């Protein structure tokens, strides 16, 4: 086979898909490198997008270059120089960059350590706390994940214009706040890493329990979040929570194949066919948890949630599950990350370990505190406990209340069915 | 979607590898694996030991015939595999192209099937799911 036939894709559509594939692998590196050189994140992202457009025009004719990432970087750098030239800011930085480009041969120097640092800076920039959560999510998926605006809009069921606006505003906000393109200093590292992991978990959760729309699962979004979490864990291997988050996602994703019935209705944990769970993912989750432990710094909130998910994933059935251990893990989680949701989950675990009566007292206390008033979760758990205690009418009222608060159509149908079952039981 | 990259090499590639310092082979493959890890796409993979440790069961005749080592019998050796989680066939191809292999080597890239590829109500498919769980190989 000659070079030309291996490098030239058979048709334009295939070439465009190849461009998309290279972009997905390389876009973070390109934007990161350009940001380091220019010191301007907004401009770097814009130039990278222009290089992408140029690739879409050229590669179908010329074939996919051997080093697509270097091609994109070089093209983006040229665009950057053109832009500076237009702005008539012929400063020393531009001249140095131009010299560098002229001297550069086909492949620029490749320094994996430097690229890792750049990508890490990019992740921290995209997840900066000056941005709203929506903006952090959109920017991370776009510049770190390499997703298009259209893909992000489709995943979150919002108009393309909305995503575009979020990204443009996010970049302006970063510029206005003079956010440095840097990995945060030691004293704020933990907090900022928490923001990064939080954004990834937010994306993952949107993938596995869509907050709106008809589909219960958006597996691609969940997989993308998992990929990004694995990436971050490799960039900061000494951070236990990064591995903890990967473990949590693996254990949760392991159950995806059994979570939806053939007709699209969600299947509850107790009814899931556990043979359909992804045991490869469970093994990877356990490996990630072991890496978290190997750092010797203890389990954080993600590590503890992962440990709880692990208890479910390794059990042969709901009855076989080590509920006593889950209760303890929720207690530990409640200490380091107290929240009404954790309390509610602890109550569910207690109901399995000790029976519904104790759990109902915990849930009633939660309800009395006024927490979780707007979600469907509290009445749905309360309904479950009442049904198990044989208080059918009260259970029915709780399930109907829960159904009325539930935003996901699939889940709502399940709650309505439970309400109907509660009286007949 | 999951793709399997299956490494195959003919005698030329095997000889070339024998001439190359083992440390260098390990370093090049290690760097590739590290790239896959850092991109978050690697979900599994194994290498296979020397081909002469293996044997062949041939179904050409009436009875299966067991012979030592595949040398002289087959043109290509299956040396190992990676399993990648990627978003498209093209992404799998892009990663495959980056593998540090030389002349005489090929990567066969195949999509890994999932439960969605089989009829969920088939008795044997359901049985197999159960076995996979017992074996922990799913």
Coordinates of C-alpha atoms in Angstrom, one line a residue:
Chain A
X1 CA 0.0 0.0 0.0
X2 CA 1.4 3.4 -0.9
X3 CA 1.4 6.3 1.5
X4 CA -1.2 8.1 -0.5
X5 CA -3.8 5.4 -0.3
X6 CA -3.3 4.9 3.4
X7 CA -3.5 8.5 4.2
X8 CA -6.3 9.6 1.9
X9 CA -9.7 8.7 3.2
X10 CA -12.1 7.3 0.6
X11 CA -14.7 10.0 0.7
X12 CA -15.4 13.4 2.1
X13 CA -17.8 12.2 4.9
X14 CA -15.1 9.7 6.1
X15 CA -12.5 12.5 6.0
X16 CA -14.8 14.7 8.1
X17 CA -15.3 11.9 10.6
X18 CA -11.5 11.5 10.7
X19 CA -11.1 15.2 11.4
X20 CA -13.6 14.9 14.3
X21 CA -11.7 11.9 15.7
X22 CA -8.3 13.7 15.6
X23 CA -10.0 16.8 17.1
X24 CA -11.4 14.8 19.9
X25 CA -8.0 13.4 20.8
X26 CA -6.0 16.5 20.2
X27 CA -8.2 19.6 20.9
X28 CA -7.3 19.9 24.5
X29 CA -3.5 19.8 23.7
X30 CA -4.0 22.4 20.9
X31 CA -6.0 24.8 23.1
X32 CA -3.6 24.3 26.0
X33 CA -0.5 24.9 24.0
X34 CA -1.9 28.0 22.3
X35 CA -3.1 29.4 25.7
X36 CA 0.4 28.9 27.2
X37 CA 1.9 30.7 24.2
X38 CA -0.5 33.6 23.9
X39 CA -1.6 33.9 27.6
X40 CA -5.1 34.5 26.2
X41 CA -7.5 31.6 26.7
X42 CA -10.3 33.2 24.7
X43 CA -8.1 33.9 21.7
X44 CA -6.5 30.4 21.9
X45 CA -9.8 28.7 21.9
X46 CA -11.0 30.8 18.9
X47 CA -7.8 30.0 16.9
X48 CA -8.1 26.3 17.7
X49 CA -11.6 26.4 16.3
X50 CA -10.4 28.2 13.2
X51 CA -7.7 25.5 12.7
X52 CA -10.5 22.9 13.0
X53 CA -12.5 24.6 10.3
X54 CA -9.4 24.7 8.1
X55 CA -8.8 21.0 8.7
X56 CA -12.4 20.3 7.7
X57 CA -11.8 22.2 4.4
X58 CA -8.4 20.8 3.7
X59 CA -8.1 17.2 4.9
X60 CA -10.8 15.8 2.6
X61 CA -8.6 17.0 -0.3
X62 CA -5.1 16.4 1.1
X63 CA -5.7 13.4 3.4
X64 CA -5.3 13.2 7.1
X65 CA -1.8 14.3 8.0
X66 CA 0.4 11.9 9.9
X67 CA 0.6 14.1 12.9
X68 CA -2.9 15.7 13.0
X69 CA -2.3 17.3 16.4
X70 CA 0.9 19.1 15.2
X71 CA -0.9 20.2 12.1
X72 CA -3.7 21.7 14.1
X73 CA -1.3 23.4 16.5
X74 CA 0.8 24.9 13.7
X75 CA -2.3 26.1 11.9
X76 CA -3.7 27.7 15.0
X77 CA -0.4 29.4 15.7
X78 CA -0.4 30.9 12.2
X79 CA -3.9 32.2 12.8
X80 CA -2.8 33.7 16.1
X81 CA 0.1 35.5 14.3
X82 CA -2.3 36.8 11.6
X83 CA -4.7 38.0 14.3
X84 CA -1.9 39.9 16.2
X85 CA -0.7 41.3 12.9
X86 CA -4.2 42.6 12.1
X87 CA -4.3 44.1 15.6
X88 CA -1.0 45.8 14.8
X89 CA 0.6 44.6 18.0
X90 CA 4.0 43.6 16.7
X91 CA 5.5 43.0 20.0
X92 CA 8.4 40.9 20.9
X93 CA 6.2 37.9 21.8
X94 CA 4.8 37.8 18.3
X95 CA 8.3 38.1 16.7
X96 CA 9.6 35.2 18.9
X97 CA 6.6 33.1 18.0
X98 CA 7.0 33.8 14.3
X99 CA 10.7 32.9 14.4
X100 CA 9.8 29.7 16.2
X101 CA 7.3 28.9 13.5
X102 CA 9.7 29.6 10.6
X103 CA 12.4 27.4 12.2
X104 CA 10.0 24.6 13.0
X105 CA 10.2 21.6 10.7
X106 CA 7.4 19.2 10.1
X107 CA 6.9 18.0 13.7
X108 CA 7.4 20.5 16.6
X109 CA 9.2 19.3 19.7
X110 CA 6.9 17.0 21.6
X111 CA 7.3 17.1 25.4
X112 CA 4.8 14.9 27.1
X113 CA 5.4 16.4 30.5
X114 CA 4.8 19.9 29.3
X115 CA 1.7 18.8 27.5
X116 CA 0.3 17.2 30.6
X117 CA 0.9 20.4 32.6
X118 CA -0.8 22.4 29.9
X119 CA -3.8 20.2 29.8
X120 CA -4.1 20.3 33.6
X121 CA -3.9 24.1 33.5
X122 CA -6.7 23.9 30.8
X123 CA -8.9 21.7 33.1
X124 CA -8.4 24.1 36.0
X125 CA -9.2 27.1 33.8
X126 CA -12.4 25.6 32.4
X127 CA -13.6 24.6 35.8
X128 CA -12.7 27.9 37.5
X129 CA -15.0 29.0 40.3
X130 CA -15.7 32.4 38.9
X131 CA -17.8 30.6 36.3
X132 CA -21.4 29.3 36.9
X133 CA -21.8 25.6 37.1
X134 CA -23.5 25.5 33.7
X135 CA -20.6 27.5 32.2
X136 CA -18.0 25.2 33.7
X137 CA -19.8 22.2 32.3
X138 CA -20.2 23.7 28.8
X139 CA -16.6 24.9 28.7
X140 CA -15.1 21.7 30.0
X141 CA -17.0 19.6 27.4
X142 CA -16.0 21.9 24.7
X143 CA -12.3 22.7 25.3
X144 CA -11.2 19.7 27.3
X145 CA -13.6 17.0 25.8
X146 CA -13.6 18.4 22.3
X147 CA -17.4 18.2 21.9
X148 CA -19.0 20.5 19.5
X149 CA -21.5 23.1 20.6
X150 CA -24.3 21.1 18.9
X151 CA -23.3 17.9 20.8
X152 CA -23.4 19.7 24.1
X153 CA -26.8 21.3 23.3
X154 CA -28.2 17.9 22.3
X155 CA -26.9 16.3 25.4
X156 CA -28.4 18.8 27.7
X157 CA -31.6 19.4 25.7
X158 CA -31.0 23.2 25.4
X159 CA -30.9 25.3 22.3
X160 CA -27.5 25.6 20.5
X161 CA -27.6 29.4 20.9
X162 CA -27.8 28.9 24.7
X163 CA -24.7 26.8 24.8
X164 CA -22.9 29.2 22.4
X165 CA -23.8 32.1 24.7
X166 CA -22.6 30.3 27.8
X167 CA -19.3 29.5 26.2
X168 CA -18.7 33.1 24.9
X169 CA -19.7 34.6 28.2
X170 CA -17.6 32.1 30.1
X171 CA -14.5 33.0 28.1
X172 CA -15.2 36.7 28.6
X173 CA -15.7 36.2 32.3
X174 CA -12.3 34.4 32.6
X175 CA -10.7 37.2 30.7
X176 CA -12.3 40.0 32.8
X177 CA -11.4 38.2 36.0
X178 CA -7.8 37.9 34.8
X179 CA -7.9 34.2 35.6
X180 CA -4.3 33.0 35.2
X181 CA -3.6 29.9 33.0
X182 CA -2.1 28.0 35.8
X183 CA -2.4 25.1 38.2
X184 CA -3.5 26.6 41.5
X185 CA -1.0 27.0 44.4
X186 CA -0.8 24.4 47.0
X187 CA -3.0 26.2 49.5
X188 CA -6.0 26.3 47.2
X189 CA -5.3 23.2 45.2
X190 CA -7.6 20.9 47.1
X191 CA -10.5 23.3 46.8
X192 CA -10.0 23.9 43.1
X193 CA -9.5 20.2 42.4
X194 CA -12.9 19.7 44.2
X195 CA -14.4 22.1 41.6
X196 CA -12.9 20.1 38.7
X197 CA -14.1 16.8 40.1
X198 CA -17.5 18.3 40.9
X199 CA -18.0 19.5 37.3
X200 CA -17.1 16.0 36.0
X201 CA -19.5 14.4 38.4
X202 CA -22.2 16.8 37.4
X203 CA -21.7 15.8 33.7
X204 CA -21.7 12.1 34.7
X205 CA -25.0 12.5 36.6
X206 CA -26.6 14.3 33.8
X207 CA -25.6 11.3 31.7
X208 CA -27.0 8.6 34.0
X209 CA -30.1 10.4 35.3
X210 CA -31.2 13.1 32.9
X211 CA -32.9 15.9 34.8
X212 CA -35.2 16.7 31.9
X213 CA -36.5 15.1 28.7
X214 CA -37.8 11.7 27.9
X215 CA -34.7 9.5 27.9
X216 CA -33.6 8.2 31.3
X217 CA -30.0 7.6 30.2
X218 CA -27.6 9.5 28.0
X219 CA -24.9 7.0 28.0
X220 CA -22.5 9.0 25.7
X221 CA -22.5 11.8 28.3
X222 CA -21.8 9.4 31.1
X223 CA -19.0 7.8 29.1
X224 CA -17.5 11.2 28.3
X225 CA -17.5 12.2 32.0
X226 CA -15.8 8.9 32.8
X227 CA -13.2 9.4 30.1
X228 CA -12.4 13.0 31.4
X229 CA -12.3 11.7 35.0
X230 CA -9.8 9.0 34.0
X231 CA -7.8 11.7 32.3
X232 CA -7.7 14.0 35.3
X233 CA -6.8 11.0 37.6
X234 CA -3.8 10.3 35.4
X235 CA -2.8 14.0 35.5
X236 CA -3.0 14.1 39.3
X237 CA -2.2 10.5 40.3
X238 CA -1.4 11.4 43.9
X239 CA -4.9 12.7 44.6
X240 CA -7.1 10.0 46.2
X241 CA -10.3 11.8 45.3
X242 CA -9.6 11.8 41.6
X243 CA -9.3 8.0 41.7
X244 CA -12.3 7.9 44.1
X245 CA -14.4 9.7 41.5
X246 CA -13.3 7.3 38.7
X247 CA -14.2 4.4 41.0
X248 CA -17.6 5.8 41.8
X249 CA -18.3 6.4 38.1
X250 CA -17.1 2.9 37.1
X251 CA -19.3 1.2 39.7
X252 CA -22.3 3.3 38.7
X253 CA -21.8 2.8 35.0
X254 CA -21.4 -0.9 35.6
X255 CA -25.1 -1.0 36.2
X256 CA -26.1 0.9 33.1
X257 CA -26.8 -2.2 31.0
X258 CA -29.5 -3.4 33.4
X259 CA -31.1 -0.1 34.4
X260 CA -33.5 0.2 31.5
X261 CA -36.0 -2.5 30.3
X262 CA -36.5 -3.2 26.6
X263 CA -39.5 -0.9 26.5
X264 CA -37.5 2.0 28.0
X265 CA -38.8 1.9 31.6
X266 CA -36.3 2.2 34.4
X267 CA -35.6 -1.0 36.3
X268 CA -35.0 -0.5 40.1
X269 CA -31.9 -1.9 41.7
X270 CA -33.8 -4.7 43.4
X271 CA -35.3 -5.9 40.1
X272 CA -32.2 -5.5 37.9
X273 CA -30.7 -8.6 36.2
X274 CA -27.3 -8.5 37.9
X275 CA -25.8 -10.8 35.3
X276 CA -26.1 -7.9 32.9
X277 CA -23.9 -5.6 35.0
X278 CA -20.6 -4.8 33.4
X279 CA -18.0 -6.8 35.4
X280 CA -15.1 -5.2 33.5
X281 CA -16.2 -1.8 34.9
X282 CA -16.6 -3.3 38.4
X283 CA -13.0 -4.6 38.2
X284 CA -11.8 -1.2 37.0
X285 CA -13.7 0.5 39.8
X286 CA -12.0 -1.7 42.4
X287 CA -8.6 -1.0 40.8
X288 CA -9.3 2.8 41.0
X289 CA -10.3 2.5 44.6
X290 CA -7.1 0.6 45.3
X291 CA -5.1 3.4 43.7
X292 CA -7.0 5.9 45.9
X293 CA -6.0 3.9 49.0
X294 CA -2.4 3.5 47.8
X295 CA -1.9 7.2 48.1
X296 CA -2.2 6.7 51.8
X297 CA -4.3 9.8 52.3
X298 CA -7.6 8.1 53.1
X299 CA -10.9 8.1 51.3
X300 CA -12.8 11.3 50.7
X301 CA -16.4 11.8 49.8
X302 CA -16.1 10.3 46.3
X303 CA -14.0 7.3 47.7
X304 CA -16.7 6.6 50.3
X305 CA -19.5 6.8 47.8
X306 CA -17.5 4.5 45.6
X307 CA -17.2 2.1 48.5
X308 CA -21.0 2.1 48.9
X309 CA -21.5 1.5 45.2
X310 CA -18.9 -1.3 45.4
X311 CA -21.0 -3.0 48.1
X312 CA -24.0 -3.1 45.7
X313 CA -22.0 -4.1 42.7
X314 CA -20.3 -7.2 44.3
X315 CA -23.5 -8.5 46.0
X316 CA -25.4 -11.3 44.3
X317 CA -28.8 -9.9 45.3
X318 CA -30.4 -7.1 47.4
X319 CA -30.7 -9.5 50.3
X320 CA -27.1 -10.6 50.0
X321 CA -25.9 -6.9 50.1
X322 CA -23.8 -5.9 53.1
X323 CA -26.3 -3.3 54.3
X324 CA -24.6 -3.0 57.8
X325 CA -21.4 -1.9 56.0
X326 CA -23.3 0.5 53.8
X327 CA -24.9 2.1 56.9
X328 CA -21.4 2.6 58.4
X329 CA -20.1 4.1 55.1
X330 CA -23.0 6.5 55.0
X331 CA -22.3 7.5 58.6
X332 CA -18.7 8.2 57.6
X333 CA -19.9 10.1 54.5
X334 CA -22.3 12.1 56.6
X335 CA -19.4 13.3 58.8
X336 CA -17.2 14.6 56.0
X337 CA -19.9 15.7 53.6
X338 CA -23.2 16.1 55.5
X339 CA -26.3 16.6 53.3
X340 CA -30.0 15.7 53.5
X341 CA -29.5 13.3 50.5
X342 CA -26.8 11.4 52.4
X343 CA -29.2 11.2 55.4
X344 CA -32.0 10.0 53.2
X345 CA -29.8 7.3 51.7
X346 CA -28.6 6.3 55.1
X347 CA -32.2 5.9 56.1
X348 CA -32.8 3.6 53.1
X349 CA -29.7 1.5 54.2
X350 CA -31.0 1.4 57.8
X351 CA -34.4 0.2 56.5
X352 CA -32.6 -2.7 54.8
X353 CA -30.3 -3.5 57.7
X354 CA -32.7 -3.0 60.6
X355 CA -36.2 -2.7 59.2
X356 CA -38.5 0.1 58.0
X357 CA -39.7 1.4 61.4
X358 CA -36.3 2.9 62.5
X359 CA -35.8 4.2 59.0
X360 CA -39.2 5.9 58.9
X361 CA -38.3 7.8 62.1
X362 CA -35.2 9.1 60.4
X363 CA -37.1 10.1 57.3
X364 CA -39.8 11.9 59.4
X365 CA -37.1 13.8 61.2
X366 CA -35.7 14.8 57.8
X367 CA -39.1 15.9 56.6
X368 CA -39.6 17.9 59.8
X369 CA -36.3 19.7 59.2
X370 CA -37.8 21.0 56.0
X371 CA -35.0 19.6 53.9
X372 CA -35.5 18.1 50.4
X373 CA -38.9 19.8 50.1
X374 CA -38.7 20.3 46.4
X375 CA -37.5 16.9 45.1
X376 CA -39.4 13.7 44.6
X377 CA -36.9 11.6 46.6
X378 CA -38.2 12.1 50.1
X379 CA -41.8 11.2 49.5
X380 CA -40.8 8.3 47.3
X381 CA -38.6 6.8 50.1
X382 CA -41.3 7.6 52.6
X383 CA -43.9 5.9 50.4
X384 CA -41.6 2.8 50.1
X385 CA -41.3 2.6 53.9
X386 CA -45.0 3.0 54.6
X387 CA -45.8 0.3 52.0
X388 CA -43.4 -2.1 53.7
X389 CA -45.1 -1.3 57.0
X390 CA -48.5 -2.1 55.4
X391 CA -49.8 1.5 55.5
X392 CA -51.1 1.3 51.9
X393 CA -53.2 4.5 51.8
X394 CA -50.5 6.7 53.3
X395 CA -47.9 5.1 50.9
X396 CA -50.2 5.8 47.9
X397 CA -50.4 9.5 48.9
X398 CA -46.6 9.7 49.2
X399 CA -46.0 8.1 45.8
X400 CA -48.5 10.4 44.1
X401 CA -46.8 13.4 45.8
X402 CA -43.4 12.1 44.6
X403 CA -44.8 11.6 41.0
X404 CA -46.0 15.2 40.9
X405 CA -42.5 16.5 41.8
X406 CA -40.6 14.2 39.4
X407 CA -39.2 15.9 36.3
X408 CA -38.3 12.7 34.4
X409 CA -41.2 11.1 32.6
X410 CA -39.9 7.6 32.8
X411 CA -39.3 7.8 36.6
X412 CA -42.7 9.4 37.1
X413 CA -44.4 6.5 35.4
X414 CA -42.7 4.1 37.9
X415 CA -43.9 6.2 40.8
X416 CA -47.5 6.3 39.5
X417 CA -47.4 2.5 39.2
X418 CA -46.2 2.2 42.7
X419 CA -49.0 4.4 43.9
X420 CA -51.5 2.1 42.2
X421 CA -49.8 -1.0 43.7
X422 CA -49.7 0.5 47.2
X423 CA -53.5 0.3 47.7
X424 CA -54.0 -3.2 46.2
X425 CA -51.1 -4.6 48.3
Chain B
X1 CA -18.5 2.0 22.2
X2 CA -15.8 -0.5 22.8
X3 CA -13.2 -1.5 20.2
X4 CA -10.6 -4.2 20.4
X5 CA -7.2 -3.5 18.7
X6 CA -5.8 -6.9 17.9
X7 CA -2.0 -7.0 17.3
X8 CA -0.8 -9.3 14.5
X9 CA 2.7 -9.7 13.3
X10 CA 4.3 -11.7 10.5
X11 CA 7.8 -13.2 10.6
X12 CA 9.4 -9.9 9.4
X13 CA 8.0 -8.1 12.4
X14 CA 9.0 -10.8 14.8
X15 CA 12.6 -10.8 13.5
X16 CA 12.7 -7.0 13.7
X17 CA 11.6 -7.1 17.3
X18 CA 14.2 -9.7 18.1
X19 CA 16.9 -7.3 16.8
X20 CA 15.5 -4.4 18.9
X21 CA 16.7 -4.0 22.5
X22 CA 13.9 -5.3 24.8
X23 CA 14.1 -2.1 26.9
X24 CA 13.3 -0.1 23.8
X25 CA 10.3 -2.3 22.8
X26 CA 8.9 -2.0 26.4
X27 CA 9.6 1.8 26.4
X28 CA 7.8 2.4 23.1
X29 CA 4.8 0.3 24.0
X30 CA 4.7 1.8 27.5
X31 CA 4.6 5.3 26.1
X32 CA 1.7 4.3 23.8
X33 CA -0.2 2.7 26.7
X34 CA 0.5 5.8 28.8
X35 CA -1.0 8.0 26.1
X36 CA -4.1 5.8 26.0
X37 CA -4.4 6.0 29.8
X38 CA -3.9 9.8 29.8
X39 CA -6.7 10.1 27.2
X40 CA -8.9 8.1 29.4
X41 CA -9.8 5.7 26.6
X42 CA -8.0 2.5 27.8
X43 CA -10.3 0.0 29.5
X44 CA -8.3 -3.2 29.1
X45 CA -5.6 -5.1 27.3
X46 CA -3.2 -8.1 27.5
X47 CA -0.1 -9.3 25.7
X48 CA 0.5 -12.9 24.7
X49 CA 3.6 -14.9 25.4
X50 CA 5.9 -16.3 22.8
X51 CA 4.1 -18.2 20.0
X52 CA 6.2 -21.3 20.4
X53 CA 4.7 -21.8 23.9
X54 CA 1.3 -22.1 22.2
X55 CA -0.1 -24.8 20.0
X56 CA -2.7 -25.1 17.2
X57 CA -5.8 -27.2 17.0
X58 CA -6.6 -27.7 13.3
X59 CA -10.2 -28.5 12.2
X60 CA -9.3 -29.1 8.6
X61 CA -9.6 -32.9 8.8
X62 CA -12.2 -35.2 10.2
X63 CA -10.7 -35.1 13.7
X64 CA -9.3 -32.0 15.3
X65 CA -5.5 -32.2 15.1
X66 CA -3.3 -30.7 17.8
X67 CA 0.2 -29.5 16.7
X68 CA 3.0 -27.5 18.5
X69 CA 3.6 -23.8 17.8
X70 CA 2.1 -22.1 14.7
X71 CA 5.4 -21.5 12.9
X72 CA 5.3 -22.6 9.3
X73 CA 1.6 -23.1 9.5
X74 CA 0.2 -19.6 9.7
X75 CA 1.5 -16.3 8.3
X76 CA 0.5 -14.1 11.1
X77 CA 0.8 -14.2 14.9
X78 CA -1.7 -12.8 17.3
X79 CA 0.4 -11.0 19.9
X80 CA -1.9 -9.1 22.2
X81 CA -4.8 -6.7 22.3
X82 CA -6.2 -3.5 23.7
X83 CA -9.8 -2.6 24.5
X84 CA -10.6 1.1 24.1
X85 CA -13.7 3.0 24.9
X86 CA -14.1 5.6 22.2
X87 CA -16.9 7.7 20.6
X88 CA -16.6 6.5 17.0
X89 CA -15.0 4.0 14.7
X90 CA -12.8 6.8 13.4
X91 CA -11.5 7.5 16.8
X92 CA -10.6 3.9 17.2
X93 CA -8.8 4.0 13.9
X94 CA -7.0 7.2 14.9
X95 CA -5.7 5.5 18.1
X96 CA -4.8 2.4 16.2
X97 CA -2.7 4.5 13.7
X98 CA -0.6 5.8 16.7
X99 CA 0.5 2.4 17.8
X100 CA 4.3 2.0 17.6
X101 CA 4.4 -0.9 15.2
X102 CA 6.6 -1.4 12.2
X103 CA 6.6 -3.3 8.8
X104 CA 5.1 -6.8 9.1
X105 CA 2.7 -5.8 11.8
X106 CA -1.0 -5.2 11.5
X107 CA -3.7 -4.1 13.9
X108 CA -7.1 -5.6 13.3
X109 CA -9.7 -3.3 14.9
X110 CA -13.1 -4.9 15.9
X111 CA -16.0 -3.5 17.7
X112 CA -16.7 -5.4 21.0
X113 CA -20.3 -6.6 21.1
X114 CA -22.5 -5.8 24.1
X115 CA -25.8 -7.2 25.4
X116 CA -27.6 -4.9 22.9
X117 CA -26.2 -6.9 20.0
X118 CA -28.0 -10.1 21.1
X119 CA -31.7 -11.1 21.6
X120 CA -32.2 -10.6 25.3
X121 CA -34.8 -13.3 25.5
X122 CA -32.7 -16.1 24.0
X123 CA -32.2 -18.9 26.5
X124 CA -28.5 -19.5 25.7
X125 CA -27.7 -15.8 25.7
X126 CA -29.2 -15.5 29.2
X127 CA -27.4 -18.6 30.4
X128 CA -24.1 -17.1 29.1
X129 CA -24.7 -13.9 31.0
X130 CA -25.0 -16.0 34.1
X131 CA -21.7 -17.8 33.4
X132 CA -20.0 -14.5 32.7
X133 CA -21.1 -13.3 36.1
X134 CA -19.7 -16.4 37.9
X135 CA -16.5 -16.1 36.0
X136 CA -16.2 -12.4 36.5
X137 CA -15.2 -12.0 32.9
X138 CA -18.1 -9.9 31.6

